[in-house]
């Protein structure tokens, strides 16, 4: 495995949260926290990336991650290129590496990459020039490290710490890079308890979540939780016949008012987005007083600024 760290253990790329020390995560969260501004204020800006160029390469759809990386880079003073992959020369058969080399020749310094295939961010790290940085913006079902960081920042801002917390994640855990990155970060931060609950055919291999309890029953999984995170069914990663019926799924696994009432009264509700209302979450919960879903989005920009500052500082 190619290292995402330099010889002193500092982050040069961000491919996965697995293997990050607690202090490395908290340093990023602390920096992101300083970049947040109250709603209605102007966003935080600095010139940490002045003269640099950030290329967004999203080979899978995205709204919030792509927009968030783009805004984060601009707020750090970088030039930003968001390649429209569908009209790029990849559609004419150009390889991924030739696309990267072409943009590297135009002096792109940071590549933000999302791809459906496992291993792509690491593969790019192996082939780019030493000064170039790679940030994983979603890799198959395996890693979504900046989502994991923004989720940790959101939890920390509401709950203060992690060691006493019960965190419950409900949904398509098997295909979820969000759940994997959250579990990597929660393990490093010493979470009290991580519970995972999924339909039988969407349960993960326990070896992928060594510090979590895989719970059979949704009500039991939510009982007494401090944080309840609902996940989207990743239809794009399963055969048509494996996709659950939406109404049946909502009845059995949807986060609705009755289920949420089993969590602690001050529990927060999270969802990485995009949401399918009335499938994994009831609209009144998504928009309700316990929901921090929009805060997750806000925190994402600050986290991505903190990550880009950190990798360009080494
Ligand atoms: N959470 C997340 O990755 O959302 P997008 O697919 O819209 O980027």
PDB file of C-alpha atoms and ligand atoms in Angstrom:
ATOM      1  CA  UNK A   1       0.000   0.000   0.000  1.00  0.00           C
ATOM      2  CA  UNK A   2       1.287   3.452  -0.968  1.00  0.00           C
ATOM      3  CA  UNK A   3       1.592   5.708   2.049  1.00  0.00           C
ATOM      4  CA  UNK A   4      -0.505   8.831   2.387  1.00  0.00           C
ATOM      5  CA  UNK A   5       2.075  10.142   4.891  1.00  0.00           C
ATOM      6  CA  UNK A   6       5.520  11.685   4.474  1.00  0.00           C
ATOM      7  CA  UNK A   7       8.565  10.353   6.338  1.00  0.00           C
ATOM      8  CA  UNK A   8       7.640  12.404   9.406  1.00  0.00           C
ATOM      9  CA  UNK A   9       4.124  10.949   9.468  1.00  0.00           C
ATOM     10  CA  UNK A  10       2.432  14.077   8.145  1.00  0.00           C
ATOM     11  CA  UNK A  11      -0.419  13.803   5.634  1.00  0.00           C
ATOM     12  CA  UNK A  12       0.676  14.325   2.011  1.00  0.00           C
ATOM     13  CA  UNK A  13      -2.482  12.834   0.490  1.00  0.00           C
ATOM     14  CA  UNK A  14      -5.804  11.861   2.032  1.00  0.00           C
ATOM     15  CA  UNK A  15      -6.874   8.425   0.824  1.00  0.00           C
ATOM     16  CA  UNK A  16      -8.370   6.848   3.952  1.00  0.00           C
ATOM     17  CA  UNK A  17      -8.969   7.646   7.614  1.00  0.00           C
ATOM     18  CA  UNK A  18      -7.828   4.137   8.504  1.00  0.00           C
ATOM     19  CA  UNK A  19      -4.490   4.445  10.278  1.00  0.00           C
ATOM     20  CA  UNK A  20      -4.781   8.118  11.188  1.00  0.00           C
ATOM     21  CA  UNK A  21      -3.818   8.854  14.782  1.00  0.00           C
ATOM     22  CA  UNK A  22      -6.352  10.443  17.081  1.00  0.00           C
ATOM     23  CA  UNK A  23      -4.240  13.630  17.183  1.00  0.00           C
ATOM     24  CA  UNK A  24      -4.103  13.844  13.397  1.00  0.00           C
ATOM     25  CA  UNK A  25      -7.890  13.738  13.250  1.00  0.00           C
ATOM     26  CA  UNK A  26      -8.379  16.180  16.113  1.00  0.00           C
ATOM     27  CA  UNK A  27      -5.840  18.607  14.601  1.00  0.00           C
ATOM     28  CA  UNK A  28      -7.866  18.657  11.359  1.00  0.00           C
ATOM     29  CA  UNK A  29     -11.131  19.077  13.268  1.00  0.00           C
ATOM     30  CA  UNK A  30      -9.632  21.871  15.395  1.00  0.00           C
ATOM     31  CA  UNK A  31      -8.460  23.715  12.305  1.00  0.00           C
ATOM     32  CA  UNK A  32     -11.819  23.227  10.556  1.00  0.00           C
ATOM     33  CA  UNK A  33     -13.591  24.572  13.640  1.00  0.00           C
ATOM     34  CA  UNK A  34     -11.626  27.840  13.371  1.00  0.00           C
ATOM     35  CA  UNK A  35     -12.772  28.186   9.738  1.00  0.00           C
ATOM     36  CA  UNK A  36     -16.496  28.024  10.554  1.00  0.00           C
ATOM     37  CA  UNK A  37     -18.482  31.247  10.608  1.00  0.00           C
ATOM     38  CA  UNK A  38     -22.003  31.935  11.911  1.00  0.00           C
ATOM     39  CA  UNK A  39     -24.804  31.650   9.332  1.00  0.00           C
ATOM     40  CA  UNK A  40     -25.216  34.976   7.551  1.00  0.00           C
ATOM     41  CA  UNK A  41     -21.582  36.030   8.052  1.00  0.00           C
ATOM     42  CA  UNK A  42     -19.153  36.021   5.150  1.00  0.00           C
ATOM     43  CA  UNK A  43     -17.276  32.712   4.829  1.00  0.00           C
ATOM     44  CA  UNK A  44     -13.747  32.365   6.124  1.00  0.00           C
ATOM     45  CA  UNK A  45     -11.050  33.011   3.497  1.00  0.00           C
ATOM     46  CA  UNK A  46      -7.285  32.954   3.355  1.00  0.00           C
ATOM     47  CA  UNK A  47      -4.519  32.654   0.779  1.00  0.00           C
ATOM     48  CA  UNK A  48      -3.071  29.280   1.836  1.00  0.00           C
ATOM     49  CA  UNK A  49      -3.482  27.932  -1.708  1.00  0.00           C
ATOM     50  CA  UNK A  50      -2.774  31.169  -3.615  1.00  0.00           C
ATOM     51  CA  UNK A  51      -1.156  30.329  -6.954  1.00  0.00           C
ATOM     52  CA  UNK A  52      -2.124  26.648  -6.629  1.00  0.00           C
ATOM     53  CA  UNK A  53      -4.543  24.808  -8.906  1.00  0.00           C
ATOM     54  CA  UNK A  54      -7.082  22.240  -7.726  1.00  0.00           C
ATOM     55  CA  UNK A  55      -8.645  19.813 -10.247  1.00  0.00           C
ATOM     56  CA  UNK A  56     -11.931  18.129  -9.365  1.00  0.00           C
ATOM     57  CA  UNK A  57     -12.279  14.782 -11.153  1.00  0.00           C
ATOM     58  CA  UNK A  58     -15.606  13.169 -10.315  1.00  0.00           C
ATOM     59  CA  UNK A  59     -16.207   9.929 -12.209  1.00  0.00           C
ATOM     60  CA  UNK A  60     -19.371   9.318 -10.146  1.00  0.00           C
ATOM     61  CA  UNK A  61     -22.197  11.803  -9.522  1.00  0.00           C
ATOM     62  CA  UNK A  62     -21.922  14.294  -6.667  1.00  0.00           C
ATOM     63  CA  UNK A  63     -23.548  17.487  -5.496  1.00  0.00           C
ATOM     64  CA  UNK A  64     -22.219  18.301  -2.030  1.00  0.00           C
ATOM     65  CA  UNK A  65     -18.705  16.830  -2.113  1.00  0.00           C
ATOM     66  CA  UNK A  66     -17.853  18.353  -5.473  1.00  0.00           C
ATOM     67  CA  UNK A  67     -19.370  21.777  -4.686  1.00  0.00           C
ATOM     68  CA  UNK A  68     -17.809  21.741  -1.249  1.00  0.00           C
ATOM     69  CA  UNK A  69     -14.276  20.971  -2.500  1.00  0.00           C
ATOM     70  CA  UNK A  70     -14.675  23.649  -5.158  1.00  0.00           C
ATOM     71  CA  UNK A  71     -15.780  26.303  -2.640  1.00  0.00           C
ATOM     72  CA  UNK A  72     -13.098  25.224  -0.149  1.00  0.00           C
ATOM     73  CA  UNK A  73     -10.358  25.571  -2.777  1.00  0.00           C
ATOM     74  CA  UNK A  74     -11.619  28.995  -3.917  1.00  0.00           C
ATOM     75  CA  UNK A  75     -11.826  30.218  -0.315  1.00  0.00           C
ATOM     76  CA  UNK A  76      -8.148  29.268   0.042  1.00  0.00           C
ATOM     77  CA  UNK A  77      -7.267  31.366  -2.997  1.00  0.00           C
ATOM     78  CA  UNK A  78      -6.680  28.489  -5.478  1.00  0.00           C
ATOM     79  CA  UNK A  79      -7.597  28.282  -9.145  1.00  0.00           C
ATOM     80  CA  UNK A  80     -10.181  25.509  -9.539  1.00  0.00           C
ATOM     81  CA  UNK A  81     -10.914  23.266 -12.477  1.00  0.00           C
ATOM     82  CA  UNK A  82     -13.971  20.997 -12.275  1.00  0.00           C
ATOM     83  CA  UNK A  83     -13.686  18.680 -15.255  1.00  0.00           C
ATOM     84  CA  UNK A  84     -16.954  17.690 -16.882  1.00  0.00           C
ATOM     85  CA  UNK A  85     -16.052  14.036 -17.225  1.00  0.00           C
ATOM     86  CA  UNK A  86     -18.948  13.223 -19.573  1.00  0.00           C
ATOM     87  CA  UNK A  87     -17.656  15.698 -22.188  1.00  0.00           C
ATOM     88  CA  UNK A  88     -13.938  15.162 -21.511  1.00  0.00           C
ATOM     89  CA  UNK A  89     -11.621  13.161 -23.748  1.00  0.00           C
ATOM     90  CA  UNK A  90     -12.172  10.148 -21.484  1.00  0.00           C
ATOM     91  CA  UNK A  91     -15.331   9.719 -23.577  1.00  0.00           C
ATOM     92  CA  UNK A  92     -12.984   9.332 -26.586  1.00  0.00           C
ATOM     93  CA  UNK A  93     -11.037   6.578 -24.867  1.00  0.00           C
ATOM     94  CA  UNK A  94      -8.308   8.535 -23.078  1.00  0.00           C
ATOM     95  CA  UNK A  95      -7.083   6.638 -20.032  1.00  0.00           C
ATOM     96  CA  UNK A  96      -7.434   7.947 -16.501  1.00  0.00           C
ATOM     97  CA  UNK A  97      -3.668   8.332 -16.195  1.00  0.00           C
ATOM     98  CA  UNK A  98      -3.369  10.227 -19.468  1.00  0.00           C
ATOM     99  CA  UNK A  99      -6.122  12.552 -18.204  1.00  0.00           C
ATOM    100  CA  UNK A 100      -4.179  13.077 -14.973  1.00  0.00           C
ATOM    101  CA  UNK A 101      -0.864  13.620 -16.809  1.00  0.00           C
ATOM    102  CA  UNK A 102      -2.541  16.151 -19.113  1.00  0.00           C
ATOM    103  CA  UNK A 103      -3.842  18.182 -16.172  1.00  0.00           C
ATOM    104  CA  UNK A 104      -0.568  17.769 -14.272  1.00  0.00           C
ATOM    105  CA  UNK A 105       1.171  19.284 -17.321  1.00  0.00           C
ATOM    106  CA  UNK A 106      -1.107  22.314 -16.827  1.00  0.00           C
ATOM    107  CA  UNK A 107       0.331  22.629 -13.305  1.00  0.00           C
ATOM    108  CA  UNK A 108      -2.562  21.223 -11.305  1.00  0.00           C
ATOM    109  CA  UNK A 109      -1.273  20.660  -7.747  1.00  0.00           C
ATOM    110  CA  UNK A 110      -4.196  18.868  -6.073  1.00  0.00           C
ATOM    111  CA  UNK A 111      -6.454  16.265  -7.664  1.00  0.00           C
ATOM    112  CA  UNK A 112      -9.768  15.615  -5.922  1.00  0.00           C
ATOM    113  CA  UNK A 113     -10.947  12.234  -7.178  1.00  0.00           C
ATOM    114  CA  UNK A 114     -14.187  10.271  -6.917  1.00  0.00           C
ATOM    115  CA  UNK A 115     -14.420   6.901  -8.632  1.00  0.00           C
ATOM    116  CA  UNK A 116     -16.577   3.772  -8.453  1.00  0.00           C
ATOM    117  CA  UNK A 117     -13.531   1.505  -8.637  1.00  0.00           C
ATOM    118  CA  UNK A 118     -11.633   0.515  -5.506  1.00  0.00           C
ATOM    119  CA  UNK A 119      -7.970   1.488  -5.440  1.00  0.00           C
ATOM    120  CA  UNK A 120      -8.093   4.385  -7.921  1.00  0.00           C
ATOM    121  CA  UNK A 121      -6.902   7.179  -5.564  1.00  0.00           C
ATOM    122  CA  UNK A 122      -3.942   5.063  -4.444  1.00  0.00           C
ATOM    123  CA  UNK A 123      -3.146   4.152  -8.058  1.00  0.00           C
ATOM    124  CA  UNK A 124      -3.020   7.846  -8.950  1.00  0.00           C
ATOM    125  CA  UNK A 125      -0.736   8.576  -5.965  1.00  0.00           C
ATOM    126  CA  UNK A 126       1.715   6.011  -7.379  1.00  0.00           C
ATOM    127  CA  UNK A 127       1.926   7.795 -10.720  1.00  0.00           C
ATOM    128  CA  UNK A 128       1.827  11.549 -10.096  1.00  0.00           C
ATOM    129  CA  UNK A 129       4.796  13.867  -9.601  1.00  0.00           C
ATOM    130  CA  UNK A 130       6.064  14.189  -6.003  1.00  0.00           C
ATOM    131  CA  UNK A 131       4.695  17.706  -5.514  1.00  0.00           C
ATOM    132  CA  UNK A 132       1.131  16.673  -6.490  1.00  0.00           C
ATOM    133  CA  UNK A 133      -1.439  15.812  -3.805  1.00  0.00           C
ATOM    134  CA  UNK A 134      -4.391  13.407  -4.132  1.00  0.00           C
ATOM    135  CA  UNK A 135      -7.584  13.737  -2.100  1.00  0.00           C
ATOM    136  CA  UNK A 136     -10.082  10.884  -2.111  1.00  0.00           C
ATOM    137  CA  UNK A 137     -13.611  12.263  -2.577  1.00  0.00           C
ATOM    138  CA  UNK A 138     -15.334   8.861  -2.532  1.00  0.00           C
ATOM    139  CA  UNK A 139     -13.867   5.479  -3.521  1.00  0.00           C
ATOM    140  CA  UNK A 140     -16.239   2.638  -4.313  1.00  0.00           C
ATOM    141  CA  UNK A 141     -17.704   1.270  -1.052  1.00  0.00           C
ATOM    142  CA  UNK A 142     -14.380   1.714   0.764  1.00  0.00           C
ATOM    143  CA  UNK A 143     -13.456   5.262   1.708  1.00  0.00           C
ATOM    144  CA  UNK A 144     -14.932   8.750   1.886  1.00  0.00           C
ATOM    145  CA  UNK A 145     -12.449  10.343   4.278  1.00  0.00           C
ATOM    146  CA  UNK A 146     -13.589  13.971   4.154  1.00  0.00           C
ATOM    147  CA  UNK A 147     -17.175  12.808   4.788  1.00  0.00           C
ATOM    148  CA  UNK A 148     -15.871  10.941   7.835  1.00  0.00           C
ATOM    149  CA  UNK A 149     -14.130  14.078   9.078  1.00  0.00           C
ATOM    150  CA  UNK A 150     -17.143  16.324   8.583  1.00  0.00           C
ATOM    151  CA  UNK A 151     -19.287  13.783  10.382  1.00  0.00           C
ATOM    152  CA  UNK A 152     -16.829  13.795  13.319  1.00  0.00           C
ATOM    153  CA  UNK A 153     -16.787  17.592  13.414  1.00  0.00           C
ATOM    154  CA  UNK A 154     -20.586  17.653  13.466  1.00  0.00           C
ATOM    155  CA  UNK A 155     -20.771  15.097  16.277  1.00  0.00           C
ATOM    156  CA  UNK A 156     -18.057  16.833  18.304  1.00  0.00           C
ATOM    157  CA  UNK A 157     -19.749  20.232  18.024  1.00  0.00           C
ATOM    158  CA  UNK A 158     -22.952  18.774  19.457  1.00  0.00           C
ATOM    159  CA  UNK A 159     -21.660  16.199  21.893  1.00  0.00           C
ATOM    160  CA  UNK A 160     -18.270  17.561  22.957  1.00  0.00           C
ATOM    161  CA  UNK A 161     -16.430  14.243  22.769  1.00  0.00           C
ATOM    162  CA  UNK A 162     -16.720  10.609  21.751  1.00  0.00           C
ATOM    163  CA  UNK A 163     -15.813   8.301  24.621  1.00  0.00           C
ATOM    164  CA  UNK A 164     -19.265   8.153  26.213  1.00  0.00           C
ATOM    165  CA  UNK A 165     -21.236   8.165  22.953  1.00  0.00           C
ATOM    166  CA  UNK A 166     -23.483   5.539  21.412  1.00  0.00           C
ATOM    167  CA  UNK A 167     -23.532   6.011  17.630  1.00  0.00           C
ATOM    168  CA  UNK A 168     -26.021   4.053  15.506  1.00  0.00           C
ATOM    169  CA  UNK A 169     -25.776   3.781  11.722  1.00  0.00           C
ATOM    170  CA  UNK A 170     -28.831   2.403   9.895  1.00  0.00           C
ATOM    171  CA  UNK A 171     -29.086   1.255   6.298  1.00  0.00           C
ATOM    172  CA  UNK A 172     -27.010  -0.127   3.468  1.00  0.00           C
ATOM    173  CA  UNK A 173     -23.848  -0.614   5.498  1.00  0.00           C
ATOM    174  CA  UNK A 174     -22.480  -3.252   3.108  1.00  0.00           C
ATOM    175  CA  UNK A 175     -21.995  -0.752   0.264  1.00  0.00           C
ATOM    176  CA  UNK A 176     -21.298   2.327   2.373  1.00  0.00           C
ATOM    177  CA  UNK A 177     -17.990   4.188   2.188  1.00  0.00           C
ATOM    178  CA  UNK A 178     -19.567   6.723   4.559  1.00  0.00           C
ATOM    179  CA  UNK A 179     -20.052   4.057   7.252  1.00  0.00           C
ATOM    180  CA  UNK A 180     -16.509   2.726   6.748  1.00  0.00           C
ATOM    181  CA  UNK A 181     -14.888   6.155   7.026  1.00  0.00           C
ATOM    182  CA  UNK A 182     -17.052   7.018  10.053  1.00  0.00           C
ATOM    183  CA  UNK A 183     -16.026   3.768  11.736  1.00  0.00           C
ATOM    184  CA  UNK A 184     -12.313   4.415  11.039  1.00  0.00           C
ATOM    185  CA  UNK A 185     -12.593   7.870  12.622  1.00  0.00           C
ATOM    186  CA  UNK A 186     -14.810   6.778  15.517  1.00  0.00           C
ATOM    187  CA  UNK A 187     -12.371   3.985  16.382  1.00  0.00           C
ATOM    188  CA  UNK A 188      -9.434   6.406  16.387  1.00  0.00           C
ATOM    189  CA  UNK A 189     -11.402   8.860  18.535  1.00  0.00           C
ATOM    190  CA  UNK A 190     -12.372   6.152  21.038  1.00  0.00           C
ATOM    191  CA  UNK A 191     -16.150   6.122  20.596  1.00  0.00           C
ATOM    192  CA  UNK A 192     -18.108   4.489  23.425  1.00  0.00           C
ATOM    193  CA  UNK A 193     -20.166   2.209  21.174  1.00  0.00           C
ATOM    194  CA  UNK A 194     -20.796   1.945  17.437  1.00  0.00           C
ATOM    195  CA  UNK A 195     -23.883  -0.010  16.392  1.00  0.00           C
ATOM    196  CA  UNK A 196     -24.671  -0.966  12.795  1.00  0.00           C
ATOM    197  CA  UNK A 197     -28.063  -2.196  11.617  1.00  0.00           C
ATOM    198  CA  UNK A 198     -29.013  -3.194   8.072  1.00  0.00           C
ATOM    199  CA  UNK A 199     -31.338  -5.458   6.124  1.00  0.00           C
ATOM    200  CA  UNK A 200     -29.895  -8.961   6.119  1.00  0.00           C
ATOM    201  CA  UNK A 201     -28.520  -8.804   2.565  1.00  0.00           C
ATOM    202  CA  UNK A 202     -26.959  -5.359   3.184  1.00  0.00           C
ATOM    203  CA  UNK A 203     -25.111  -6.276   6.380  1.00  0.00           C
ATOM    204  CA  UNK A 204     -21.344  -5.823   6.226  1.00  0.00           C
ATOM    205  CA  UNK A 205     -18.619  -8.341   6.774  1.00  0.00           C
ATOM    206  CA  UNK A 206     -17.811  -7.916  10.489  1.00  0.00           C
ATOM    207  CA  UNK A 207     -14.090  -7.899   9.612  1.00  0.00           C
ATOM    208  CA  UNK A 208     -14.605  -4.517   7.905  1.00  0.00           C
ATOM    209  CA  UNK A 209     -15.947  -3.082  11.190  1.00  0.00           C
ATOM    210  CA  UNK A 210     -13.847  -4.682  13.927  1.00  0.00           C
ATOM    211  CA  UNK A 211     -14.882  -2.169  16.622  1.00  0.00           C
ATOM    212  CA  UNK A 212     -18.631  -2.146  15.879  1.00  0.00           C
ATOM    213  CA  UNK A 213     -21.587  -4.239  17.022  1.00  0.00           C
ATOM    214  CA  UNK A 214     -23.742  -5.507  14.164  1.00  0.00           C
ATOM    215  CA  UNK A 215     -27.277  -5.486  15.583  1.00  0.00           C
ATOM    216  CA  UNK A 216     -30.221  -7.419  14.077  1.00  0.00           C
ATOM    217  CA  UNK A 217     -33.075  -5.300  15.340  1.00  0.00           C
ATOM    218  CA  UNK A 218     -33.516  -1.612  14.431  1.00  0.00           C
ATOM    219  CA  UNK A 219     -35.300  -0.625  17.637  1.00  0.00           C
ATOM    220  CA  UNK A 220     -32.581  -2.252  19.747  1.00  0.00           C
ATOM    221  CA  UNK A 221     -29.898  -0.517  17.680  1.00  0.00           C
ATOM    222  CA  UNK A 222     -31.453   2.927  18.262  1.00  0.00           C
ATOM    223  CA  UNK A 223     -32.312   2.408  21.928  1.00  0.00           C
ATOM    224  CA  UNK A 224     -30.399   4.990  24.006  1.00  0.00           C
ATOM    225  CA  UNK A 225     -28.315   6.259  21.056  1.00  0.00           C
ATOM    226  CA  UNK A 226     -26.727   9.742  21.122  1.00  0.00           C
ATOM    227  CA  UNK A 227     -26.241   9.886  17.363  1.00  0.00           C
ATOM    228  CA  UNK A 228     -28.446   8.232  14.725  1.00  0.00           C
ATOM    229  CA  UNK A 229     -27.181   8.234  11.152  1.00  0.00           C
ATOM    230  CA  UNK A 230     -29.389   7.033   8.293  1.00  0.00           C
ATOM    231  CA  UNK A 231     -27.794   5.936   5.006  1.00  0.00           C
ATOM    232  CA  UNK A 232     -29.020   5.884   1.425  1.00  0.00           C
ATOM    233  CA  UNK A 233     -29.452   2.549  -0.330  1.00  0.00           C
ATOM    234  CA  UNK A 234     -26.555   2.428  -2.820  1.00  0.00           C
ATOM    235  CA  UNK A 235     -28.603   1.182  -5.780  1.00  0.00           C
ATOM    236  CA  UNK A 236     -25.663   1.853  -8.097  1.00  0.00           C
ATOM    237  CA  UNK A 237     -23.606  -0.832  -6.317  1.00  0.00           C
ATOM    238  CA  UNK A 238     -26.152  -3.670  -6.440  1.00  0.00           C
ATOM    239  CA  UNK A 239     -28.151  -5.677  -8.956  1.00  0.00           C
ATOM    240  CA  UNK A 240     -31.711  -4.543  -9.667  1.00  0.00           C
ATOM    241  CA  UNK A 241     -33.151  -7.562  -7.876  1.00  0.00           C
ATOM    242  CA  UNK A 242     -31.245  -6.709  -4.679  1.00  0.00           C
ATOM    243  CA  UNK A 243     -32.740  -3.208  -4.411  1.00  0.00           C
ATOM    244  CA  UNK A 244     -35.323  -3.251  -1.601  1.00  0.00           C
ATOM    245  CA  UNK A 245     -38.877  -2.106  -2.246  1.00  0.00           C
ATOM    246  CA  UNK A 246     -38.905   1.533  -0.985  1.00  0.00           C
ATOM    247  CA  UNK A 247     -42.163   1.296   1.007  1.00  0.00           C
ATOM    248  CA  UNK A 248     -41.187  -2.001   2.606  1.00  0.00           C
ATOM    249  CA  UNK A 249     -37.729  -0.653   3.413  1.00  0.00           C
ATOM    250  CA  UNK A 250     -39.209   2.450   5.052  1.00  0.00           C
ATOM    251  CA  UNK A 251     -41.552   0.301   7.134  1.00  0.00           C
ATOM    252  CA  UNK A 252     -38.739  -1.949   8.342  1.00  0.00           C
ATOM    253  CA  UNK A 253     -35.712   0.386   8.506  1.00  0.00           C
ATOM    254  CA  UNK A 254     -36.855   3.976   7.936  1.00  0.00           C
ATOM    255  CA  UNK A 255     -35.963   6.527  10.617  1.00  0.00           C
ATOM    256  CA  UNK A 256     -39.395   7.776  11.672  1.00  0.00           C
ATOM    257  CA  UNK A 257     -40.677   9.589  14.793  1.00  0.00           C
ATOM    258  CA  UNK A 258     -41.454   6.386  16.692  1.00  0.00           C
ATOM    259  CA  UNK A 259     -38.011   4.930  16.095  1.00  0.00           C
ATOM    260  CA  UNK A 260     -36.233   8.195  16.889  1.00  0.00           C
ATOM    261  CA  UNK A 261     -38.136   8.410  20.207  1.00  0.00           C
ATOM    262  CA  UNK A 262     -36.145   5.340  21.327  1.00  0.00           C
ATOM    263  CA  UNK A 263     -32.868   7.304  21.129  1.00  0.00           C
ATOM    264  CA  UNK A 264     -31.801   9.736  23.865  1.00  0.00           C
ATOM    265  CA  UNK A 265     -34.018  12.848  23.920  1.00  0.00           C
ATOM    266  CA  UNK A 266     -31.058  15.002  22.827  1.00  0.00           C
ATOM    267  CA  UNK A 267     -29.892  12.595  20.121  1.00  0.00           C
ATOM    268  CA  UNK A 268     -28.813  14.139  16.838  1.00  0.00           C
ATOM    269  CA  UNK A 269     -29.917  12.844  13.437  1.00  0.00           C
ATOM    270  CA  UNK A 270     -27.399  12.656  10.606  1.00  0.00           C
ATOM    271  CA  UNK A 271     -27.500  11.713   6.931  1.00  0.00           C
ATOM    272  CA  UNK A 272     -24.628  12.136   4.460  1.00  0.00           C
ATOM    273  CA  UNK A 273     -26.996  12.954   1.599  1.00  0.00           C
ATOM    274  CA  UNK A 274     -28.368  12.674  -0.954  1.00  0.00           C
ATOM    275  CA  UNK A 275     -31.490  11.715   0.996  1.00  0.00           C
ATOM    276  CA  UNK A 276     -34.392   9.659  -0.230  1.00  0.00           C
ATOM    277  CA  UNK A 277     -37.238  10.938   1.903  1.00  0.00           C
ATOM    278  CA  UNK A 278     -39.818   8.338   2.895  1.00  0.00           C
ATOM    279  CA  UNK A 279     -37.285   5.601   2.117  1.00  0.00           C
ATOM    280  CA  UNK A 280     -34.475   5.834   4.706  1.00  0.00           C
ATOM    281  CA  UNK A 281     -35.788   8.845   6.592  1.00  0.00           C
ATOM    282  CA  UNK A 282     -39.157  10.496   7.284  1.00  0.00           C
ATOM    283  CA  UNK A 283     -39.353  14.125   6.058  1.00  0.00           C
ATOM    284  CA  UNK A 284     -40.378  15.385   9.517  1.00  0.00           C
ATOM    285  CA  UNK A 285     -37.197  13.821  10.955  1.00  0.00           C
ATOM    286  CA  UNK A 286     -34.946  15.095   8.157  1.00  0.00           C
ATOM    287  CA  UNK A 287     -36.278  18.623   8.730  1.00  0.00           C
ATOM    288  CA  UNK A 288     -36.898  18.263  12.473  1.00  0.00           C
ATOM    289  CA  UNK A 289     -35.289  19.841  15.521  1.00  0.00           C
ATOM    290  CA  UNK A 290     -32.852  16.964  16.050  1.00  0.00           C
ATOM    291  CA  UNK A 291     -31.565  16.981  12.472  1.00  0.00           C
ATOM    292  CA  UNK A 292     -28.012  18.272  11.881  1.00  0.00           C
ATOM    293  CA  UNK A 293     -28.004  17.324   8.203  1.00  0.00           C
ATOM    294  CA  UNK A 294     -27.525  20.880   6.914  1.00  0.00           C
ATOM    295  CA  UNK A 295     -24.778  21.463   9.486  1.00  0.00           C
ATOM    296  CA  UNK A 296     -22.966  18.431   8.064  1.00  0.00           C
ATOM    297  CA  UNK A 297     -22.944  20.184   4.696  1.00  0.00           C
ATOM    298  CA  UNK A 298     -21.678  23.454   6.187  1.00  0.00           C
ATOM    299  CA  UNK A 299     -18.976  21.647   8.149  1.00  0.00           C
ATOM    300  CA  UNK A 300     -17.878  19.880   4.964  1.00  0.00           C
ATOM    301  CA  UNK A 301     -16.495  23.070   3.441  1.00  0.00           C
ATOM    302  CA  UNK A 302     -14.457  23.884   6.566  1.00  0.00           C
ATOM    303  CA  UNK A 303     -13.121  20.329   6.812  1.00  0.00           C
ATOM    304  CA  UNK A 304     -12.059  20.324   3.149  1.00  0.00           C
ATOM    305  CA  UNK A 305     -10.312  23.666   3.626  1.00  0.00           C
ATOM    306  CA  UNK A 306      -8.457  22.235   6.625  1.00  0.00           C
ATOM    307  CA  UNK A 307      -7.434  19.119   4.668  1.00  0.00           C
ATOM    308  CA  UNK A 308      -6.176  21.092   1.655  1.00  0.00           C
ATOM    309  CA  UNK A 309      -4.190  23.440   3.900  1.00  0.00           C
ATOM    310  CA  UNK A 310      -2.647  20.447   5.693  1.00  0.00           C
ATOM    311  CA  UNK A 311      -1.543  18.489   2.617  1.00  0.00           C
ATOM    312  CA  UNK A 312      -0.089  21.578   0.932  1.00  0.00           C
ATOM    313  CA  UNK A 313       1.844  22.511   4.070  1.00  0.00           C
ATOM    314  CA  UNK A 314       4.158  19.441   3.908  1.00  0.00           C
TER     315      UNK A 314
HETATM  316  N1  LIG B   1     -22.313  12.842   0.907  1.00  0.00           N
HETATM  317  C1  LIG B   1     -21.949  12.842  -0.387  1.00  0.00           C
HETATM  318  O1  LIG B   1     -20.903  12.288  -0.773  1.00  0.00           O
HETATM  319  O2  LIG B   1     -22.824  13.504  -1.211  1.00  0.00           O
HETATM  320  P1  LIG B   1     -22.606  13.729  -2.782  1.00  0.00           P
HETATM  321  O3  LIG B   1     -22.709  12.378  -3.452  1.00  0.00           O
HETATM  322  O4  LIG B   1     -23.697  14.680  -3.216  1.00  0.00           O
HETATM  323  O5  LIG B   1     -21.230  14.310  -2.978  1.00  0.00           O
END
